[in-house]
Short mmCIF file of C-alpha atoms (C1' of nucleotides) in Angstrom, two decimals:
data_model
loop_
_atom_site.label_atom_id
_atom_site.label_comp_id
_atom_site.label_asym_id
_atom_site.label_seq_id
_atom_site.Cartn_x
_atom_site.Cartn_y
_atom_site.Cartn_z
CA MET O 14 0.00 0.00 0.00
CA ALA O 15 1.66 3.15 -1.25
CA GLY O 16 1.13 6.08 1.04
CA SER O 17 1.68 8.51 -1.77
CA ARG O 18 -0.88 10.94 -0.43
CA PRO O 19 -1.93 11.49 3.11
CA ASP O 20 -4.54 8.91 2.18
CA ARG O 21 -8.05 10.23 2.81
CA THR O 22 -9.74 7.31 1.10
CA ARG O 23 -9.39 4.48 3.58
CA LYS O 24 -12.16 2.08 4.45
CA ARG O 25 -12.53 3.37 7.94
CA PRO O 26 -12.37 7.15 7.78
CA ASP O 27 -11.21 7.74 11.31
CA THR O 28 -10.69 11.38 10.56
CA TYR O 29 -14.29 12.16 9.65
CA HIS O 30 -14.48 14.36 12.68
CA HIS O 31 -12.39 17.24 11.46
CA GLY O 32 -14.89 19.85 12.41
CA ASP O 33 -18.04 19.07 10.51
CA LEU O 34 -18.96 15.87 12.26
CA ARG O 35 -22.15 17.62 13.18
CA ARG O 36 -23.06 18.15 9.57
CA ALA O 37 -22.06 14.59 8.72
CA LEU O 38 -24.30 13.26 11.48
CA VAL O 39 -27.31 15.17 10.24
CA HIS O 40 -26.68 14.06 6.69
CA GLU O 41 -26.21 10.42 7.60
CA ALA O 42 -29.28 10.41 9.84
CA ALA O 43 -31.39 11.92 7.07
CA LYS O 44 -30.09 9.34 4.62
CA THR O 45 -30.83 6.26 6.70
CA MET O 46 -34.22 7.70 7.67
CA GLN O 47 -35.05 8.18 4.02
CA ALA O 48 -34.00 4.61 3.28
CA HIS O 49 -35.53 2.70 6.18
CA GLY O 50 -37.95 5.03 7.97
CA VAL O 51 -37.61 7.06 11.13
CA GLU O 52 -38.41 4.26 13.51
CA ARG O 53 -35.50 2.22 12.20
CA LEU O 54 -32.99 5.00 12.75
CA THR O 55 -30.52 4.14 15.50
CA LEU O 56 -27.78 6.39 16.79
CA ARG O 57 -25.40 3.45 16.99
CA ALA O 58 -25.75 2.69 13.28
CA VAL O 59 -25.19 6.33 12.41
CA GLY O 60 -21.99 6.36 14.42
CA ASP O 61 -20.78 3.10 12.91
CA ARG O 62 -21.52 4.31 9.40
CA LEU O 63 -19.39 7.35 10.04
CA GLY O 64 -16.58 5.34 11.60
CA VAL O 65 -17.08 7.09 14.87
CA SER O 66 -17.99 6.03 18.38
CA ARG O 67 -21.65 5.55 19.18
CA THR O 68 -21.48 8.28 21.76
CA ALA O 69 -19.55 10.79 19.72
CA LEU O 70 -22.67 12.64 18.70
CA TYR O 71 -23.37 13.70 22.25
CA ARG O 72 -20.66 16.31 21.72
CA HIS O 73 -22.90 17.93 19.11
CA PHE O 74 -26.46 17.10 20.11
CA ALA O 75 -28.16 16.88 23.46
CA ASP O 76 -30.03 13.74 22.50
CA LYS O 77 -31.76 11.92 19.67
CA ALA O 78 -34.65 14.37 19.57
CA THR O 79 -32.26 17.25 19.02
CA LEU O 80 -30.61 15.42 16.15
CA LEU O 81 -34.01 14.80 14.60
CA ALA O 82 -34.83 18.47 15.03
CA ALA O 83 -31.71 19.33 13.05
CA VAL O 84 -32.77 16.91 10.33
CA ALA O 85 -36.21 18.48 10.27
CA ARG O 86 -34.65 21.92 10.05
CA GLU O 87 -32.77 20.85 6.93
CA GLY O 88 -36.04 19.60 5.52
CA PHE O 89 -37.68 22.98 5.95
CA ILE O 90 -34.78 24.64 4.18
CA SER O 91 -35.17 22.27 1.22
CA LEU O 92 -38.92 22.68 1.18
CA ARG O 93 -38.63 26.45 1.17
CA GLY O 94 -36.29 26.22 -1.80
CA GLU O 95 -38.69 24.01 -3.74
CA LEU O 96 -41.58 26.36 -3.06
CA LEU O 97 -39.67 29.41 -4.17
CA THR O 98 -38.49 27.68 -7.32
CA ALA O 99 -42.02 26.60 -8.17
CA TRP O 100 -43.50 30.03 -7.51
CA GLN O 101 -40.95 31.85 -9.59
CA GLY O 102 -40.66 29.15 -12.26
CA ALA O 103 -44.37 29.40 -12.97
CA GLY O 104 -44.13 33.16 -13.34
CA ARG O 105 -45.92 33.89 -10.08
CA GLY O 106 -49.64 34.69 -10.33
CA LEU O 107 -52.33 32.07 -9.75
CA GLU O 108 -50.33 29.60 -11.79
CA GLY O 109 -47.48 30.18 -9.37
CA LEU O 110 -49.76 29.34 -6.46
CA ASP O 111 -50.83 26.13 -8.16
CA ALA O 112 -47.22 25.22 -8.79
CA MET O 113 -46.37 25.76 -5.14
CA GLY O 114 -49.12 23.44 -4.03
CA ILE O 115 -47.99 20.74 -6.41
CA ALA O 116 -44.34 21.19 -5.47
CA TYR O 117 -45.26 20.95 -1.80
CA VAL O 118 -46.98 17.59 -2.19
CA GLN O 119 -44.25 16.42 -4.50
CA PHE O 120 -41.66 17.14 -1.82
CA ALA O 121 -43.65 15.27 0.80
CA ILE O 122 -44.22 12.09 -1.19
CA THR O 123 -40.64 12.11 -2.44
CA HIS O 124 -39.22 12.37 1.09
CA PRO O 125 -41.92 10.81 3.27
CA ALA O 126 -39.69 10.00 6.24
CA HIS O 127 -38.13 13.42 6.21
CA TYR O 128 -41.53 15.04 5.96
CA ARG O 129 -42.86 13.00 8.83
CA VAL O 130 -40.05 14.13 11.08
CA MET O 131 -40.87 17.71 10.18
CA PHE O 132 -44.53 17.34 11.15
CA GLY O 133 -44.99 14.03 12.89
CA GLY O 134 -44.61 15.28 16.43
CA PHE O 135 -41.17 13.79 16.93
CA ILE O 136 -39.82 17.13 17.96
CA ASP O 137 -41.85 17.43 21.14
CA SER O 138 -43.53 20.76 20.45
CA GLY O 139 -42.85 23.50 22.92
CA ILE O 140 -39.28 22.41 23.53
CA LYS O 141 -38.23 22.49 19.89
CA ASP O 142 -35.16 24.60 19.29
CA PRO O 143 -35.48 28.08 17.89
CA GLU O 144 -33.51 27.20 14.77
CA PHE O 145 -36.15 24.62 13.91
CA GLU O 146 -38.94 27.10 14.44
CA GLU O 147 -37.08 29.69 12.42
CA GLN O 148 -36.77 27.58 9.29
CA ALA O 149 -40.31 26.30 9.60
CA SER O 150 -41.72 29.79 9.56
CA ALA O 151 -39.32 30.84 6.82
CA ALA O 152 -40.89 28.18 4.62
CA PHE O 153 -44.35 29.31 5.67
CA GLN O 154 -43.46 32.89 4.91
CA VAL O 155 -42.94 32.06 1.25
CA LEU O 156 -46.62 31.20 1.05
CA VAL O 157 -47.66 34.29 2.98
CA ASP O 158 -45.65 36.53 0.68
CA ALA O 159 -47.11 34.92 -2.40
CA LEU O 160 -50.64 35.43 -1.14
CA ILE O 161 -49.95 39.06 -0.31
CA ALA O 162 -48.64 39.60 -3.81
CA LEU O 163 -51.76 38.02 -5.26
CA GLN O 164 -53.96 40.18 -3.06
CA ARG O 165 -52.23 43.28 -4.39
CA GLU O 166 -53.06 42.20 -7.93
CA GLY O 167 -56.67 41.65 -6.93
CA LEU O 168 -56.42 37.91 -7.62
CA VAL O 169 -57.09 36.74 -4.09
CA ARG O 170 -59.65 37.90 -1.54
CA ARG O 171 -58.32 40.39 0.99
CA ASP O 172 -58.62 38.37 4.17
CA GLU O 173 -55.94 38.44 6.82
CA PRO O 174 -52.92 37.02 4.93
CA ARG O 175 -51.67 34.72 7.67
CA GLN O 176 -55.05 33.13 8.16
CA LEU O 177 -55.42 32.75 4.43
CA ALA O 178 -52.00 31.14 4.29
CA GLN O 179 -52.76 28.78 7.16
CA PHE O 180 -55.86 27.61 5.36
CA VAL O 181 -53.98 26.90 2.15
CA TRP O 182 -51.18 25.28 4.07
CA ALA O 183 -53.60 23.03 5.93
CA THR O 184 -55.06 21.82 2.67
CA VAL O 185 -51.81 20.92 0.96
CA HIS O 186 -50.46 19.53 4.23
CA GLY O 187 -53.53 17.35 4.51
CA VAL O 188 -53.15 16.05 0.98
CA ALA O 189 -49.48 15.33 1.64
CA MET O 190 -50.13 13.52 4.91
CA LEU O 191 -52.95 11.39 3.54
CA GLY O 192 -50.78 10.55 0.57
CA ILE O 193 -47.84 9.49 2.72
CA ASP O 194 -50.12 7.45 4.92
CA GLY O 195 -51.37 5.46 1.95
CA GLN O 196 -54.89 6.58 2.73
CA LEU O 197 -55.68 7.63 -0.81
CA GLN O 198 -55.03 4.38 -2.62
CA HIS O 199 -58.40 2.64 -2.66
CA GLN O 200 -59.69 4.44 -5.71
CA HIS O 201 -56.58 4.20 -7.88
CA ALA O 202 -56.25 7.89 -7.01
CA ASP O 203 -53.12 9.11 -5.30
CA ALA O 204 -51.85 12.32 -3.77
CA ARG O 205 -50.74 13.63 -7.13
CA ASP O 206 -54.25 13.41 -8.53
CA LEU O 207 -55.78 14.89 -5.42
CA ILE O 208 -53.49 17.92 -5.26
CA GLN O 209 -54.32 18.62 -8.87
CA TYR O 210 -57.99 18.75 -7.98
CA ALA O 211 -57.29 20.59 -4.73
CA VAL O 212 -55.48 23.55 -6.30
CA ASP O 213 -58.49 23.90 -8.53
CA ARG O 214 -60.89 24.04 -5.58
CA LEU O 215 -58.51 26.38 -3.75
CA ARG O 216 -58.84 28.89 -6.54
CA ALA O 217 -62.57 29.02 -5.90
CA ALA O 218 -62.00 29.27 -2.17
CA LEU O 219 -59.58 32.17 -2.55
CA ALA O 220 -61.43 34.10 -5.23
CA PRO O 221 -62.08 37.76 -4.35
CA ARG O 222 -65.50 38.74 -3.12
CA ASP O 223 -67.42 39.94 -6.16
CA MET C 20 -64.88 -0.40 53.84
CA ALA C 21 -67.60 -2.99 53.96
CA GLY C 22 -67.06 -5.97 51.70
CA SER C 23 -70.78 -6.24 51.18
CA ARG C 24 -70.39 -7.27 47.56
CA PRO C 25 -68.03 -9.84 46.00
CA ASP C 26 -65.42 -7.13 45.94
CA ARG C 27 -64.47 -6.19 42.41
CA THR C 28 -62.39 -3.27 43.56
CA ARG C 29 -59.20 -4.82 44.81
CA LYS C 30 -55.80 -3.30 44.22
CA ARG C 31 -54.48 -6.07 42.05
CA PRO C 32 -57.24 -7.49 39.89
CA ASP C 33 -55.66 -10.85 39.18
CA THR C 34 -58.74 -12.07 37.39
CA TYR C 35 -58.80 -9.38 34.73
CA HIS C 36 -58.19 -11.99 32.09
CA HIS C 37 -61.57 -13.67 32.09
CA GLY C 38 -62.03 -13.44 28.38
CA ASP C 39 -61.88 -9.78 27.50
CA LEU C 40 -58.21 -9.24 28.24
CA ARG C 41 -57.93 -8.18 24.64
CA ARG C 42 -60.42 -5.39 25.16
CA ALA C 43 -58.76 -4.42 28.43
CA LEU C 44 -55.38 -4.20 26.72
CA VAL C 45 -56.68 -1.91 24.01
CA HIS C 46 -58.41 0.29 26.55
CA GLU C 47 -55.40 0.51 28.84
CA ALA C 48 -53.05 1.22 25.94
CA ALA C 49 -55.31 4.00 24.70
CA LYS C 50 -55.49 5.48 28.18
CA THR C 51 -51.76 5.64 28.84
CA MET C 52 -51.16 6.94 25.33
CA GLN C 53 -53.65 9.69 25.91
CA ALA C 54 -51.95 10.56 29.19
CA HIS C 55 -48.27 10.37 28.24
CA GLY C 56 -48.04 10.19 24.47
CA VAL C 57 -47.48 7.29 22.11
CA GLU C 58 -43.73 7.21 22.43
CA ARG C 59 -43.99 6.66 26.18
CA LEU C 60 -46.28 3.67 25.82
CA THR C 61 -44.58 0.44 26.90
CA LEU C 62 -46.10 -3.00 26.73
CA ARG C 63 -44.59 -3.85 30.10
CA ALA C 64 -46.40 -1.01 31.84
CA VAL C 65 -49.67 -2.00 30.22
CA GLY C 66 -49.29 -5.54 31.49
CA ASP C 67 -48.36 -4.39 34.98
CA ARG C 68 -51.29 -2.00 35.12
CA LEU C 69 -53.61 -4.86 34.31
CA GLY C 70 -51.99 -7.19 36.83
CA VAL C 71 -50.91 -9.50 34.06
CA SER C 72 -47.62 -10.78 32.75
CA ARG C 73 -45.72 -8.57 30.36
CA THR C 74 -45.99 -11.19 27.67
CA ALA C 75 -49.65 -12.03 28.13
CA LEU C 76 -50.70 -9.75 25.32
CA TYR C 77 -48.91 -11.89 22.74
CA ARG C 78 -51.85 -14.26 23.04
CA HIS C 79 -54.06 -11.53 21.59
CA PHE C 80 -51.79 -9.43 19.39
CA ALA C 81 -48.95 -10.33 17.11
CA ASP C 82 -46.84 -7.40 18.27
CA LYS C 83 -46.94 -3.80 19.43
CA ALA C 84 -47.90 -2.50 16.00
CA THR C 85 -50.96 -4.73 15.94
CA LEU C 86 -52.04 -3.48 19.34
CA LEU C 87 -51.65 0.09 18.12
CA ALA C 88 -53.70 -0.77 15.06
CA ALA C 89 -56.49 -1.95 17.35
CA VAL C 90 -56.27 1.31 19.29
CA ALA C 91 -56.43 3.25 16.04
CA ARG C 92 -59.43 1.23 14.96
CA GLU C 93 -61.27 2.24 18.13
CA GLY C 94 -60.38 5.83 17.35
CA PHE C 95 -62.00 5.65 13.95
CA ILE C 96 -65.15 4.23 15.47
CA SER C 97 -65.32 7.14 17.93
CA LEU C 98 -64.55 9.66 15.21
CA ARG C 99 -67.28 8.29 13.01
CA GLY C 100 -69.74 8.62 15.87
CA GLU C 101 -68.77 12.24 16.50
CA LEU C 102 -69.14 13.09 12.83
CA LEU C 103 -72.57 11.51 12.57
CA THR C 104 -73.75 13.26 15.72
CA ALA C 105 -72.52 16.61 14.44
CA TRP C 106 -74.08 16.15 11.01
CA GLN C 107 -77.45 15.14 12.36
CA GLY C 108 -77.38 17.47 15.34
CA ALA C 109 -76.98 20.46 13.05
CA GLY C 110 -79.92 19.35 10.93
CA ARG C 111 -77.78 18.29 7.99
CA GLY C 112 -77.42 20.80 5.14
CA LEU C 113 -74.45 23.13 4.83
CA GLU C 114 -74.63 23.82 8.55
CA GLY C 115 -74.28 20.07 9.06
CA LEU C 116 -71.14 20.07 6.94
CA ASP C 117 -69.68 22.93 8.97
CA ALA C 118 -70.50 21.08 12.18
CA MET C 119 -68.73 17.97 10.93
CA GLY C 120 -65.58 19.93 10.16
CA ILE C 121 -65.58 21.50 13.58
CA ALA C 122 -66.31 18.19 15.31
CA TYR C 123 -63.48 16.56 13.39
CA VAL C 124 -60.89 19.06 14.56
CA GLN C 125 -62.38 19.01 18.03
CA PHE C 126 -61.86 15.25 18.17
CA ALA C 127 -58.25 15.55 17.03
CA ILE C 128 -57.18 18.22 19.49
CA THR C 129 -59.03 16.50 22.32
CA HIS C 130 -57.30 13.17 21.67
CA PRO C 131 -54.01 14.15 20.05
CA ALA C 132 -52.13 10.94 20.83
CA HIS C 133 -54.99 8.80 19.67
CA TYR C 134 -55.32 10.85 16.51
CA ARG C 135 -51.64 10.57 15.78
CA VAL C 136 -51.76 6.80 16.00
CA MET C 137 -54.62 6.82 13.52
CA PHE C 138 -52.68 8.87 10.98
CA GLY C 139 -49.08 9.12 12.09
CA GLY C 140 -47.77 6.18 10.14
CA PHE C 141 -47.36 3.92 13.16
CA ILE C 142 -49.42 1.26 11.48
CA ASP C 143 -46.96 0.55 8.69
CA SER C 144 -49.27 1.13 5.73
CA GLY C 145 -49.78 -1.80 3.45
CA ILE C 146 -49.63 -4.34 6.25
CA LYS C 147 -52.37 -2.76 8.31
CA ASP C 148 -55.12 -5.18 9.22
CA PRO C 149 -58.38 -5.16 7.32
CA GLU C 150 -60.37 -4.26 10.44
CA PHE C 151 -58.37 -1.06 10.69
CA GLU C 152 -58.96 -0.23 7.07
CA GLU C 153 -62.63 -1.05 7.44
CA GLN C 154 -63.29 1.42 10.24
CA ALA C 155 -61.19 4.11 8.63
CA SER C 156 -63.25 4.01 5.47
CA ALA C 157 -66.47 3.77 7.48
CA ALA C 158 -65.59 7.12 9.03
CA PHE C 159 -64.69 8.51 5.63
CA GLN C 160 -67.96 7.25 4.21
CA VAL C 161 -69.93 9.51 6.56
CA LEU C 162 -68.40 12.48 4.78
CA VAL C 163 -69.01 11.01 1.35
CA ASP C 164 -72.67 10.36 2.15
CA ALA C 165 -73.14 13.87 3.47
CA LEU C 166 -71.66 15.38 0.34
CA ILE C 167 -73.85 13.22 -1.88
CA ALA C 168 -76.91 14.38 0.04
CA LEU C 169 -75.85 17.99 -0.41
CA GLN C 170 -75.29 17.44 -4.10
CA ARG C 171 -78.84 16.11 -4.43
CA GLU C 172 -80.14 19.31 -2.87
CA GLY C 173 -78.08 21.36 -5.26
CA LEU C 174 -75.97 22.81 -2.43
CA VAL C 175 -72.66 21.37 -3.54
CA ARG C 176 -71.09 21.16 -6.98
CA ARG C 177 -71.54 17.84 -8.73
CA ASP C 178 -67.95 16.64 -8.91
CA GLU C 179 -67.06 13.04 -8.26
CA PRO C 180 -68.16 12.57 -4.62
CA ARG C 181 -65.11 10.65 -3.42
CA GLN C 182 -62.70 13.20 -4.82
CA LEU C 183 -64.77 15.99 -3.32
CA ALA C 184 -64.70 14.18 0.02
CA GLN C 185 -60.96 13.62 -0.14
CA PHE C 186 -60.42 17.32 -0.70
CA VAL C 187 -62.59 18.27 2.29
CA TRP C 188 -60.97 15.58 4.40
CA ALA C 189 -57.49 16.79 3.50
CA THR C 190 -58.36 20.30 4.62
CA VAL C 191 -59.78 19.38 8.02
CA HIS C 192 -57.06 16.78 8.49
CA GLY C 193 -54.46 19.42 7.76
CA VAL C 194 -55.98 21.83 10.26
CA ALA C 195 -56.09 19.07 12.85
CA MET C 196 -52.50 18.00 12.28
CA LEU C 197 -51.09 21.52 12.34
CA GLY C 198 -53.07 22.17 15.49
CA ILE C 199 -51.77 19.06 17.24
CA ASP C 200 -48.25 19.89 16.16
CA GLY C 201 -48.44 23.30 17.81
CA GLN C 202 -47.71 24.89 14.48
CA LEU C 203 -50.53 27.41 14.70
CA GLN C 204 -49.63 29.12 17.91
CA HIS C 205 -47.49 32.06 16.83
CA GLN C 206 -50.37 34.37 16.08
CA HIS C 207 -52.51 33.65 19.15
CA ALA C 208 -54.62 31.69 16.68
CA ASP C 209 -55.23 28.02 17.26
CA ALA C 210 -56.83 25.13 15.41
CA ARG C 211 -60.28 26.11 16.65
CA ASP C 212 -60.03 29.53 15.04
CA LEU C 213 -58.60 28.14 11.85
CA ILE C 214 -61.28 25.48 11.34
CA GLN C 215 -63.89 28.17 11.79
CA TYR C 216 -62.34 30.12 8.96
CA ALA C 217 -61.71 26.98 6.93
CA VAL C 218 -65.32 25.79 6.85
CA ASP C 219 -66.17 29.23 5.55
CA ARG C 220 -63.67 28.94 2.73
CA LEU C 221 -64.77 25.39 2.05
CA ARG C 222 -68.27 26.64 1.33
CA ALA C 223 -66.87 28.78 -1.43
CA ALA C 224 -64.76 25.92 -2.73
CA LEU C 225 -67.73 23.56 -2.86
CA ALA C 226 -70.32 25.97 -4.22
CA PRO C 227 -72.12 24.72 -7.34
CA ARG C 228 -71.04 26.03 -10.69
CA ASP C 229 -73.30 28.97 -11.50
"C1'" DA P 16 -12.09 20.32 23.30
"C1'" DC P 17 -13.25 16.04 21.49
"C1'" DC P 18 -13.69 11.13 21.40
"C1'" DT P 19 -13.72 6.24 23.42
"C1'" DG P 20 -15.31 1.97 25.87
"C1'" DA P 21 -17.59 -0.01 29.33
"C1'" DA P 22 -21.61 0.10 31.90
"C1'" DC P 23 -26.62 1.12 33.10
"C1'" DA P 24 -31.45 1.07 32.68
"C1'" DC P 25 -34.89 -0.01 29.61
"C1'" DC P 26 -37.29 -1.97 25.79
"C1'" DG P 27 -39.93 -5.63 22.49
"C1'" DT P 28 -39.99 -10.32 21.71
"C1'" DT P 29 -39.10 -15.49 22.11
"C1'" DC P 30 -39.65 -19.77 24.23
"C1'" DA P 31 -39.70 -23.62 27.30
"C1'" DA P 32 -42.40 -24.52 31.11
"C1'" DG P 33 -46.38 -24.44 33.98
"C1'" DT P 34 -51.84 -24.80 34.78
"C1'" DA A 30 -56.04 -22.51 25.47
"C1'" DC A 31 -53.92 -19.22 28.20
"C1'" DC A 32 -50.38 -17.31 31.07
"C1'" DT A 33 -45.63 -17.06 33.37
"C1'" DG A 34 -40.57 -16.17 34.09
"C1'" DA A 35 -36.29 -16.17 32.48
"C1'" DA A 36 -33.55 -15.05 28.73
"C1'" DC A 37 -32.05 -12.62 24.33
"C1'" DA A 38 -30.90 -8.97 21.38
"C1'" DC A 39 -31.18 -4.23 21.06
"C1'" DC A 40 -31.63 0.51 22.26
"C1'" DG A 41 -30.48 5.64 24.20
"C1'" DT A 42 -27.69 7.66 27.49
"C1'" DT A 43 -24.06 8.39 31.21
"C1'" DC A 44 -19.49 8.78 32.76
"C1'" DA A 45 -14.79 8.05 33.94
"C1'" DA A 46 -10.87 7.79 31.22
"C1'" DG A 47 -7.97 8.71 27.42
"C1'" DT A 48 -5.63 12.13 23.74
#
DNA sequence: ACCTGAACACCGTTCAAGT
DNA sequence: ACCTGAACACCGTTCAAGT
């Protein structure tokens, strides 16, 4: 074995912890969750996978719940990005709102485990870290801003924007959750079909008072 | 303390298992869940509480997931009852639909742990028993029937009833979930306020084509 | 400061054995 | 048929000890 380089590509990377072990932990946890579900995620396996002690993560996270909160936080950052892309990619307007709804559900059914950690009550509400809360409301704010813009153009009724946004959010969140739960299968209709119909109904629900 | 009757109120009821241990297990599991959350539910504690061996329940349930499925099934039966009561109590019609939405969210925020077991993906979709599925769709059917009745009266647009019902369900389910998750608190608005607004918007969404 | 290794308390589940 | 008690494999977390 020629040690030509200070070899970084060994089987057991015992120098993974050069500062961003924290980031590596979050990434690895998200990956195994995505592959096998949240309930099958064990801290020991995460440590092993990273070639690190099983207890190493306690230098970076208070406990498992805190690690999950960090994973959820990453999820909200991704979700926010998808929403913004959809909104802008569709040229804003009512089509932009439709696109956001579809992108939202698409995100959820593409990353069901991740999505469940974000909303499944794993975080123990009330004690969830501020950085979690911050990213969650940043994602929500994208929707609020979009609705305000639509109100200015006279395309959406002028109710209190946050309440309006919560209503829309609840609808797409409901479609996403039911889809993840496999509760929409019986009629060869899935979440993708339902969100298509739902954005249509939402238009009627949000139409300005005549 | 006069033992006038064949005392059924002893500290350690060692004859709990006279045939309906299964029912007792489901009831006890639901109770501790309700009190301390799903994640704090242990089979050992349930057995102890019932004065029975920790492994006694394996005579009645394949594993913990199956017990939880039975608990969820009971939840759907209760939910169905609440929905029917609300619908009929409000004299059917659009007011009946509003009442159902409000009763739905009321059920969820009153029994958050129970509700989460019903929808939180604990049941491992695909392998969930038929009796679970049966009661879930029985509850859903109440909504479908109501919407069909409203369509007949010309009060609701004549879209495919199941799709219409799924849309309504997604909305109230979303409100319920966000409420349970504590995601609606920031603006001193809670799930009860939101569902009030939501049923209003739903009326617009469901209005017949003019 | 950061990580390790052994230990602790706890869990779901299995299984031979009792009645 | 139904239940028990001991045992197994596994988990999150703690803590003294190493560098």
